[in-house]
Coordinates of C-alpha atoms in Angstrom, one line a residue:
M1 CA 5.9 22.4 6.9
V2 CA 9.1 20.4 7.6
T3 CA 8.5 16.6 8.1
T4 CA 10.2 13.3 7.3
E5 CA 6.8 11.6 6.8
V6 CA 3.8 12.5 4.8
T7 CA 1.0 10.4 3.3
F8 CA -0.8 10.9 0.0
V9 CA 0.5 14.3 -1.2
P10 CA -0.1 14.8 -4.9
H11 CA 3.0 16.0 -6.8
G12 CA 2.3 18.1 -9.8
M13 CA -0.9 18.7 -11.5
G14 CA -3.1 16.8 -14.1
S15 CA -3.8 13.1 -14.7
D16 CA -0.2 12.1 -14.8
S17 CA 0.6 13.4 -11.4
R18 CA 2.7 11.0 -9.3
T19 CA 2.0 10.5 -5.7
I20 CA 4.6 11.2 -2.9
S21 CA 4.0 8.9 0.0
A22 CA 6.4 8.2 2.8
R23 CA 4.8 6.9 6.0
A24 CA 6.4 5.2 9.0
G25 CA 3.4 5.7 11.3
G26 CA 0.5 7.9 12.1
L27 CA 2.5 11.1 11.8
G28 CA 2.5 10.8 8.0
D29 CA -1.3 10.7 7.9
I30 CA -1.5 13.7 10.3
C31 CA 0.9 15.8 8.2
A32 CA -0.8 15.1 5.0
A33 CA -4.2 16.0 6.4
Q34 CA -2.8 19.2 7.9
I35 CA -1.1 20.3 4.8
H36 CA -4.2 19.8 2.6
A37 CA -6.6 21.4 5.2
L38 CA -4.4 24.5 5.3
Y39 CA -3.9 24.7 1.5
E40 CA -7.6 24.4 0.9
R41 CA -8.2 27.3 3.2
G42 CA -5.9 29.6 1.3
I43 CA -2.6 29.3 3.2
D44 CA 0.5 29.5 1.1
V45 CA 1.8 26.1 2.2
H46 CA 5.2 24.7 1.2
L47 CA 6.3 21.2 2.1
A48 CA 9.9 20.1 2.8
M49 CA 10.6 16.4 3.0
P50 CA 13.3 13.9 2.0
N51 CA 13.3 12.5 -1.5
Y52 CA 12.7 8.8 -0.7
R53 CA 13.0 7.7 -4.3
D54 CA 12.5 3.9 -3.7
V55 CA 9.7 4.4 -1.2
F56 CA 7.9 6.8 -3.6
K57 CA 8.3 4.2 -6.4
I58 CA 7.0 1.2 -4.3
N59 CA 4.1 3.2 -3.0
S60 CA 3.2 4.5 -6.4
Q61 CA 3.0 0.9 -7.6
R62 CA 0.9 -0.2 -4.6
M63 CA -1.6 2.6 -5.2
S64 CA -1.8 2.2 -9.0
G65 CA -5.4 2.4 -10.2
I66 CA -7.0 3.7 -7.0
D67 CA -7.7 7.3 -5.8
I68 CA -7.8 7.5 -2.0
R69 CA -7.3 11.2 -1.6
G70 CA -10.6 13.1 -1.9
H71 CA -9.2 16.6 -1.5
K72 CA -10.7 19.7 -3.2
Q73 CA -7.3 20.9 -4.5
E74 CA -3.9 19.4 -5.3
I75 CA -0.8 21.0 -4.0
P76 CA 1.2 22.4 -6.9
E77 CA 4.5 20.9 -7.7
S78 CA 6.2 24.3 -7.0
R79 CA 5.1 24.0 -3.3
I80 CA 6.8 20.7 -2.8
H81 CA 10.6 20.8 -2.0
L82 CA 12.4 17.4 -1.9
A83 CA 15.7 17.2 0.0
Q84 CA 18.3 15.5 -2.1
D85 CA 20.8 13.1 -0.6
R86 CA 21.6 9.5 -1.2
S87 CA 21.1 8.8 2.5
F88 CA 17.4 8.5 1.8
Y89 CA 17.3 7.8 -2.0
Y90 CA 17.5 4.0 -1.7
H91 CA 15.6 3.1 1.4
P92 CA 12.7 0.6 0.6
K93 CA 11.0 1.4 3.9
L94 CA 10.8 4.2 6.5
F95 CA 11.7 3.7 10.2
S96 CA 10.9 5.9 13.1
N97 CA 13.3 4.9 15.8
T98 CA 16.5 6.7 16.9
D99 CA 19.2 4.3 15.5
R100 CA 22.3 5.4 13.7
E101 CA 20.8 5.2 10.2
N102 CA 17.9 7.3 11.1
I103 CA 20.1 9.9 12.7
R104 CA 22.2 10.0 9.6
I105 CA 19.0 10.5 7.5
S106 CA 17.8 13.2 9.8
L107 CA 21.1 15.2 9.6
A108 CA 21.2 14.9 5.8
F109 CA 17.6 16.1 5.6
Q110 CA 18.1 19.0 8.0
R111 CA 21.3 20.0 6.1
E112 CA 19.3 20.3 2.9
V113 CA 16.5 22.3 4.6
I114 CA 18.8 24.7 6.4
N115 CA 21.3 25.2 3.5
R116 CA 19.0 25.1 0.4
I117 CA 15.3 24.9 0.9
I118 CA 14.7 27.6 3.5
P119 CA 16.8 30.2 1.6
E120 CA 14.9 29.3 -1.5
V121 CA 11.4 29.5 0.0
Q122 CA 12.1 32.3 2.5
P123 CA 9.2 31.4 4.7
D124 CA 7.6 33.7 7.2
L125 CA 6.9 30.7 9.5
I126 CA 8.2 27.2 9.8
H127 CA 6.2 24.3 11.3
C128 CA 8.5 21.4 12.3
Y129 CA 7.4 17.8 13.2
D130 CA 9.2 15.6 15.7
W131 CA 12.9 15.0 16.6
M132 CA 14.2 14.5 13.0
T133 CA 13.6 18.2 12.5
G134 CA 14.9 19.3 16.0
L135 CA 17.8 21.6 14.7
I136 CA 15.6 23.7 12.4
P137 CA 13.9 25.8 15.2
A138 CA 17.3 26.8 16.5
M139 CA 18.3 28.0 13.0
A140 CA 15.0 29.7 12.6
R141 CA 15.4 31.5 15.9
R142 CA 18.8 32.8 14.9
N143 CA 17.4 34.1 11.7
G144 CA 14.3 35.6 13.2
I145 CA 11.8 33.3 11.6
A146 CA 8.7 32.3 13.5
C147 CA 8.7 28.6 14.3
L148 CA 6.2 26.1 15.7
F149 CA 7.2 22.6 16.8
T150 CA 4.9 19.6 17.0
L151 CA 5.8 16.9 19.5
Y152 CA 4.9 13.4 18.4
R153 CA 7.1 10.7 19.8
L154 CA 9.0 11.0 23.1
D155 CA 12.2 9.2 22.2
S156 CA 15.1 11.3 21.0
P157 CA 18.9 10.9 20.2
R158 CA 21.6 13.0 21.7
L159 CA 24.3 14.3 19.4
L160 CA 27.5 16.3 19.7
L161 CA 27.9 19.5 17.8
S162 CA 31.0 18.1 16.2
T163 CA 29.0 15.2 14.8
I164 CA 26.3 17.6 13.4
E165 CA 29.0 19.8 11.8
E166 CA 30.7 16.8 10.2
R167 CA 27.4 16.3 8.3
G168 CA 27.6 19.8 6.7
I169 CA 25.4 21.8 9.1
D170 CA 27.0 25.0 10.5
A171 CA 25.7 24.4 14.1
A172 CA 28.2 27.0 15.5
S173 CA 25.9 29.8 14.1
F174 CA 22.9 28.6 16.3
W175 CA 24.4 26.5 19.0
Q176 CA 23.2 28.9 21.8
H177 CA 19.6 28.0 20.9
C178 CA 20.0 24.3 21.4
Y179 CA 19.3 22.2 24.6
Y180 CA 22.2 20.3 26.1
C181 CA 22.6 17.5 28.6
R182 CA 24.3 20.0 30.9
M183 CA 24.6 23.8 31.1
P184 CA 27.2 24.8 28.4
V185 CA 30.2 27.0 29.2
N186 CA 31.1 28.1 25.7
Y187 CA 31.1 26.8 22.2
Q188 CA 34.5 25.2 22.3
E189 CA 33.9 23.4 25.6
T190 CA 30.5 22.2 24.4
R191 CA 31.3 21.1 20.9
S192 CA 32.9 17.8 21.6
T193 CA 31.9 17.0 25.2
N194 CA 28.2 18.1 25.8
P195 CA 25.6 16.4 23.6
L196 CA 22.4 18.2 22.7
D197 CA 19.0 16.5 22.8
M198 CA 17.3 16.7 19.4
L199 CA 13.7 16.6 20.5
T200 CA 14.2 19.0 23.5
S201 CA 16.2 21.4 21.3
G202 CA 13.3 21.6 18.9
M203 CA 11.0 22.5 21.7
F204 CA 13.4 24.9 23.4
A205 CA 14.1 27.0 20.3
S206 CA 10.5 27.1 18.9
G207 CA 8.1 29.9 19.8
L208 CA 5.3 27.4 20.4
T209 CA 5.3 23.7 21.1
V210 CA 2.2 21.7 20.2
T211 CA 1.0 18.2 21.2
L212 CA -1.8 16.3 19.6
S213 CA -3.8 15.7 22.7
Q214 CA -4.7 17.7 25.7
T215 CA -4.6 14.6 27.9
F216 CA -1.2 13.6 26.5
L217 CA 0.0 17.1 27.2
K218 CA -1.0 16.9 30.8
A219 CA 0.5 13.5 31.3
C220 CA 3.9 14.6 29.7
A221 CA 4.0 17.8 31.7
D222 CA 3.3 16.1 35.0
A223 CA 6.3 16.6 37.2
Q224 CA 6.1 12.9 38.2
C225 CA 6.1 11.7 34.6
Q226 CA 9.4 10.3 33.5
L227 CA 8.4 8.9 30.0
G228 CA 10.3 11.5 28.2
G229 CA 13.3 11.7 30.5
P230 CA 14.4 14.6 32.8
L231 CA 15.5 17.0 30.0
L232 CA 12.3 16.7 28.0
N233 CA 10.1 16.9 31.2
A234 CA 12.0 20.0 32.4
E235 CA 11.4 21.9 29.1
L236 CA 7.8 20.8 29.0
Q237 CA 7.3 22.2 32.5
H238 CA 9.0 25.5 31.3
K239 CA 6.9 25.7 28.1
L240 CA 3.7 25.1 30.1
R241 CA 4.5 27.8 32.7
S242 CA 5.3 30.3 30.0
G243 CA 2.1 29.6 28.1
N244 CA 3.9 28.3 25.0
L245 CA 2.7 24.7 25.2
C246 CA -0.7 23.9 23.8
A247 CA -2.7 21.0 22.3
V248 CA -4.3 20.7 18.9
A249 CA -6.2 17.6 18.0
P250 CA -4.7 15.8 14.9
A251 CA -6.4 16.5 11.5
L252 CA -8.1 13.5 10.1
D253 CA -7.7 13.2 6.3
P254 CA -11.2 13.5 4.7
S255 CA -10.4 10.6 2.4
F256 CA -10.6 8.3 5.5
N257 CA -14.3 8.0 4.9
P258 CA -15.8 4.6 4.0
A259 CA -18.5 6.3 1.8
I260 CA -15.9 7.6 -0.6
D261 CA -12.8 5.4 0.0
R262 CA -12.1 3.7 -3.3
A263 CA -9.6 1.4 -1.7
L264 CA -12.5 -0.6 -0.3
A265 CA -14.2 -3.6 -2.0
R266 CA -17.5 -1.8 -1.4
T267 CA -18.1 1.7 0.0
Y268 CA -20.7 2.3 2.7
G269 CA -22.0 4.9 5.1
P270 CA -23.5 4.9 8.6
D271 CA -26.9 3.8 7.2
T272 CA -25.5 0.9 5.1
H273 CA -22.6 -0.1 7.2
Y274 CA -23.8 -3.6 8.1
A275 CA -23.8 -5.1 4.6
G276 CA -20.8 -3.0 3.6
K277 CA -18.6 -4.2 6.4
L278 CA -19.6 -7.8 5.8
F279 CA -18.6 -7.5 2.2
N280 CA -15.2 -5.9 3.0
K281 CA -14.6 -8.5 5.8
L282 CA -14.9 -11.3 3.3
Q283 CA -12.6 -9.5 0.9
L284 CA -10.0 -8.9 3.7
Q285 CA -10.2 -12.6 4.8
E286 CA -9.7 -13.8 1.2
T287 CA -6.8 -11.4 0.7
L288 CA -5.0 -12.6 3.8
N289 CA -5.9 -16.3 3.4
L290 CA -8.0 -16.3 6.6
H291 CA -11.0 -18.6 7.1
M292 CA -13.8 -16.8 5.2
D293 CA -16.6 -16.3 7.7
S294 CA -18.7 -13.1 7.7
T295 CA -19.9 -13.8 11.2
A296 CA -16.4 -14.0 12.8
P297 CA -15.3 -11.0 14.9
V298 CA -12.2 -9.4 13.3
C299 CA -9.7 -7.4 15.4
F300 CA -7.3 -5.1 13.5
W301 CA -3.8 -4.0 14.8
P302 CA -3.1 -0.7 12.9
T303 CA 0.1 0.6 14.3
R304 CA 3.8 -0.1 13.9
L305 CA 5.0 -3.4 15.4
D306 CA 7.9 -1.8 17.4
G307 CA 9.3 -4.1 20.0
T308 CA 10.5 -1.1 22.2
R309 CA 6.8 0.0 22.8
P310 CA 5.0 -1.4 25.8
G311 CA 1.8 -1.8 23.8
C312 CA 3.4 -3.9 21.2
R313 CA 5.0 -6.1 23.8
L314 CA 1.6 -6.5 25.5
M315 CA 0.0 -7.5 22.3
A316 CA 2.7 -10.1 21.5
D317 CA 2.5 -11.5 25.0
T318 CA -1.3 -12.0 24.9
L319 CA -1.8 -13.1 21.3
A320 CA -1.7 -16.8 22.1
V321 CA -4.2 -16.3 24.9
I322 CA -6.5 -14.2 22.8
L323 CA -6.6 -16.8 20.0
D324 CA -7.2 -19.6 22.4
R325 CA -9.7 -17.7 24.6
Y326 CA -12.0 -16.8 21.8
R327 CA -11.6 -19.9 19.7
E328 CA -15.3 -20.8 19.9
Q329 CA -16.2 -17.3 18.7
R330 CA -13.8 -17.8 15.8
L331 CA -12.1 -14.5 16.5
Q332 CA -9.6 -13.4 14.0
V333 CA -6.6 -10.9 14.3
V334 CA -5.1 -8.9 11.5
F335 CA -1.8 -7.0 11.6
V336 CA -1.1 -4.6 8.7
A337 CA 2.2 -3.1 10.0
D338 CA 5.9 -3.0 9.6
G339 CA 8.4 -3.1 12.5
D340 CA 11.1 -5.2 14.2
C341 CA 8.5 -7.3 16.0
Q342 CA 6.7 -8.4 12.8
A343 CA 8.8 -11.5 12.4
H344 CA 8.2 -12.5 16.1
V345 CA 4.5 -12.2 15.6
R346 CA 4.6 -14.1 12.3
A347 CA 6.6 -16.9 14.0
M348 CA 4.1 -17.1 16.9
I349 CA 1.2 -17.5 14.5
D350 CA 3.1 -20.3 12.8
R351 CA 3.8 -22.1 16.1
L352 CA 0.2 -21.9 17.1
H353 CA -0.9 -23.2 13.7
A354 CA -3.3 -20.3 13.5
A355 CA -2.7 -19.0 10.0
D356 CA -6.5 -19.3 9.3
R357 CA -7.3 -17.0 12.3
A358 CA -4.4 -14.6 12.4
A359 CA -2.4 -12.8 9.7
V360 CA 0.4 -10.3 9.6
C361 CA 1.6 -8.4 6.5
D362 CA 3.7 -5.3 5.6
F363 CA 2.0 -2.0 5.6
D364 CA 0.1 -1.3 2.4
A365 CA -2.1 1.7 1.9
R366 CA -4.9 -0.2 0.2
R367 CA -4.9 -3.1 2.6
Y368 CA -4.6 -0.7 5.6
R369 CA -7.9 0.9 4.6
L370 CA -9.6 -2.3 3.7
A371 CA -8.7 -3.7 7.2
Y372 CA -10.6 -0.8 8.9
A373 CA -13.6 -1.5 6.7
G374 CA -13.5 -5.3 7.3
A375 CA -12.7 -5.2 11.0
D376 CA -15.1 -5.0 13.9
F377 CA -12.6 -3.8 16.4
V378 CA -9.3 -1.8 16.4
L379 CA -6.7 -3.0 18.9
M380 CA -4.9 -0.1 20.6
P381 CA -3.4 -1.3 23.9
L382 CA -0.8 1.6 23.6
Y383 CA 0.7 3.2 26.7
L384 CA 0.2 7.0 26.6
D385 CA -0.4 7.2 22.8
P386 CA 0.3 10.7 21.4
C387 CA -2.6 11.1 19.0
A388 CA -4.8 8.0 18.9
L389 CA -5.3 8.4 15.1
P390 CA -6.3 4.8 14.5
C391 CA -9.1 5.1 17.1
R392 CA -10.4 8.1 15.2
I393 CA -10.2 6.4 11.9
G394 CA -11.7 3.2 13.3
Q395 CA -14.8 5.0 14.5
R396 CA -15.3 6.5 11.0
Y397 CA -15.2 3.0 9.5
G398 CA -17.3 1.3 12.2
A399 CA -14.4 -0.5 13.8
L400 CA -14.7 0.2 17.5
P401 CA -11.4 0.8 19.6
I402 CA -10.3 -1.6 22.2
A403 CA -7.8 0.6 24.0
F404 CA -5.9 1.6 27.1
N405 CA -7.6 4.5 28.9
A406 CA -4.7 7.0 28.8
G407 CA -3.1 9.7 26.6
A408 CA -4.8 10.8 23.5
I409 CA -7.1 7.8 23.6
R410 CA -9.0 9.4 26.5
D411 CA -9.7 12.4 24.3
C412 CA -11.6 10.5 21.6
V413 CA -12.8 7.2 23.1
A414 CA -15.4 6.7 25.9
H415 CA -16.4 3.3 27.2
L416 CA -19.5 2.0 25.3
D417 CA -22.8 1.7 27.1
A418 CA -25.5 0.5 24.7
E419 CA -28.3 0.9 27.2
S420 CA -27.6 4.6 27.6
N421 CA -26.7 5.0 23.9
S422 CA -23.2 6.5 24.8
G423 CA -19.6 5.6 24.3
T424 CA -17.4 4.7 21.4
G425 CA -15.2 1.8 22.4
F426 CA -14.0 -0.5 25.1
L427 CA -11.4 0.9 27.5
F428 CA -9.2 -0.8 30.2
D429 CA -7.6 1.1 33.1
Y430 CA -4.8 -1.3 34.2
F431 CA -2.0 -1.7 31.7
D432 CA -1.4 -5.5 31.8
A433 CA -2.7 -8.7 30.2
S434 CA -5.6 -8.9 32.6
G435 CA -6.8 -5.4 31.8
F436 CA -6.4 -5.9 28.0
L437 CA -8.3 -9.2 28.0
W438 CA -11.1 -7.7 30.1
A439 CA -11.6 -5.1 27.4
I440 CA -11.7 -7.8 24.7
D441 CA -14.2 -9.7 26.8
Q442 CA -16.5 -6.6 26.9
A443 CA -16.1 -6.2 23.1
M444 CA -17.0 -9.9 22.6
V445 CA -20.1 -9.5 24.9
F446 CA -21.2 -6.6 22.7
Y447 CA -20.5 -8.6 19.5
R448 CA -22.8 -11.3 20.7
R449 CA -25.7 -8.9 21.1
S450 CA -28.5 -8.7 18.6
R451 CA -27.9 -7.3 15.1
D452 CA -30.2 -4.4 15.8
V453 CA -28.4 -3.4 19.0
R454 CA -25.0 -3.6 17.4
S455 CA -26.0 -1.8 14.2
S456 CA -27.7 1.1 16.0
Q457 CA -24.5 1.7 18.1
V458 CA -22.1 1.4 15.2
Q459 CA -24.3 3.7 13.1
R460 CA -24.4 6.3 15.9
I461 CA -20.6 6.2 16.4
M462 CA -19.9 6.5 12.7
S463 CA -22.3 9.4 12.2
D464 CA -20.8 11.3 15.3
S465 CA -17.2 10.7 14.1
L466 CA -17.9 12.5 10.8
V467 CA -18.7 15.6 12.9
R468 CA -16.2 15.2 15.8
F469 CA -13.0 14.5 13.8
D470 CA -13.2 17.4 11.3
A471 CA -9.9 18.5 9.7
G472 CA -11.3 22.0 9.3
E473 CA -11.4 22.6 13.0
T474 CA -7.8 21.5 13.4
A475 CA -6.8 23.8 10.5
R476 CA -8.6 26.8 12.2
H477 CA -6.7 26.1 15.5
S478 CA -3.4 25.9 13.6
I479 CA -4.1 29.1 11.7
G480 CA -4.8 30.8 15.0
L481 CA -1.4 29.6 16.4
Y482 CA 0.4 30.8 13.2
A483 CA -1.2 34.2 13.6
R484 CA -0.2 34.4 17.2
L485 CA 3.4 33.7 16.3
L486 CA 3.4 36.2 13.5
G487 CA 1.6 38.9 15.4
C488 CA -1.2 39.4 12.8
P489 CA -4.9 38.6 12.5
P490 CA -5.6 35.1 11.2
A491 CA -7.3 36.6 8.1
H492 CA -4.0 37.9 7.0
L493 CA -2.7 34.4 6.4
I494 CA -5.4 33.6 3.8
A495 CA -4.2 34.1 0.3
D496 CA -7.6 35.3 -0.9
A497 CA -7.6 38.1 1.7
E498 CA -6.0 41.4 1.0
P499 CA -3.0 41.6 3.4
S500 CA -1.1 44.8 3.8
A501 CA 2.0 45.3 1.8
D502 CA 4.3 44.1 4.6
V503 CA 2.4 40.9 5.4
Q504 CA 2.8 38.1 2.8
I505 CA 2.6 34.8 4.6
A506 CA 4.3 31.6 3.4
A507 CA 4.1 28.8 5.9

C-alpha cells in the first residue's frame, strides 16, 4: 500500500508503541481502515509512506492518553516502511493540493519508494492512492508487478520527464507507460517538451483503477463531464470500456463508533444516543467557547477548508445568512478543519460578532471525533464528493448529513422521511445558496419535531449504519480485485491458508 496519507497506524508493538498519523483529508482515514481490515484478514500488508517527523510528533502529543483505534491486531513495525527525505521531515501540516511544494514532496516520496522500498519489500502487488503516487504504476508495469490505483481527487499536476529525473527518478526506464499531454514521438522529443499528467499516468499504467463510489464513477466517466479535464476523462472512458474501472465503497474504520470511541466525553450507542449526544454537545461547546446550550442545533463542517473547492466557497458565501436566518433557533456552526480558507471563515465570524455561535479550529483527532458526537448535523455541500466519508461517519454518531445530492453522497444518503421511517439525511438537488439553505430548512423542521420522533429516527439511522458501513465488506471486495490482478483464488492471499509454493502474496 503506497500512500502519502494514513490515520492511526500503530508503529511497533507493545505499550510504548508510537502512533504514525498523517492526515490531510478523508483519504488518510480510508487508507488506515483499508490497511487494518486487510491485515486482520490475514493479508501480508506492507505500508509505504513519507516520514513526516514533525507531523507524527504533533499528532502523538495531541493523542496522548487516548486510544481511538479499536483494531484486533497492530501492524508490526517490520511492515511499515517510511520514506526518508528532508522534503517532508519538517512539515508541521499536510496539504493536498498540487502546488510546487507538494509536487516536490511527491517526487521525493516516489523516488524512495521506487529506488529503495519496493526492491526491499519485493511485493507481488502494489496498491497506490491518488496523484502523489502516479509514477509508481508505470514502474510496476515495467517490472511486471501487478498494480491497482485508487482515484480520490480529480486535480493533478503535469510534469516534464526532465523535472522528474532531476529528482533522482530514472523515468527513462518506464516513460512509455506514462500518459502525456500529446502523443509522444520518442523519449528525447518527449523529455523536455511534453508533460505527463500524474493522475492519468497512474490510471493508465495500472492494471485496475478503483473509485470509492459507483455514482462518482459514473459521473466522472460521463463523456459530458469535464471535472477532471479531457486527459483524465479520456482515460476513464478507456478503462470503463475495457472493464478495468470499478468502484469499491471506502472502508470505515471500526474505531469510528461512539460506543467505543474514547475520544468522546461520554460514549453512547443507538439506544442511549439522546443523553450521550447532549453531554458531548456541552463538552464541545465548552471546548470551543460557544454558548453552552444543550437544546441548540449544532452543525459540523468536517472537511478541509480549501478555497478552490466549490463546496467550501458555497459554505463561506452562505455562513452569514445561515447564522442570521436561524438566530432564533440559536443554531451553532463548528469547523474542525485546516485549509487556506480557514482564515477567511475566522475573519467572517469575527465581523459578524458570532464567536458564541460559530467556531473554527485546526484539525485535531480528538476534537474531530467529539464534534461528530456533539453535532446534530454534518454539513456536506460538496460538489461531486469522491467518497462521502463524513456522511458515513456522521450517521454512525447520530449527526445527520445535510448534503448535495451527487457523487458518493448519493450512494450513502437518502432524504429523510420520518413518516415512512426512511432516509438518513437532508439532500438538495440544485448546487447554489438557495438549494443549500432549503436543505438546512428541512433539517431545522426535523429538529423542531418532538423528542420521540427525532430519537426514533436517529436511533434507526445509527443502528443501520453499523451494518451498512462495514469495513469487512470493503476488504472482501479489495481482496477479490487483488486476486483478479494476480490470477489466483482469493484464498491464496490469506496468510493462514496454505498457498502453493509459487504463490506467496505480499501486498
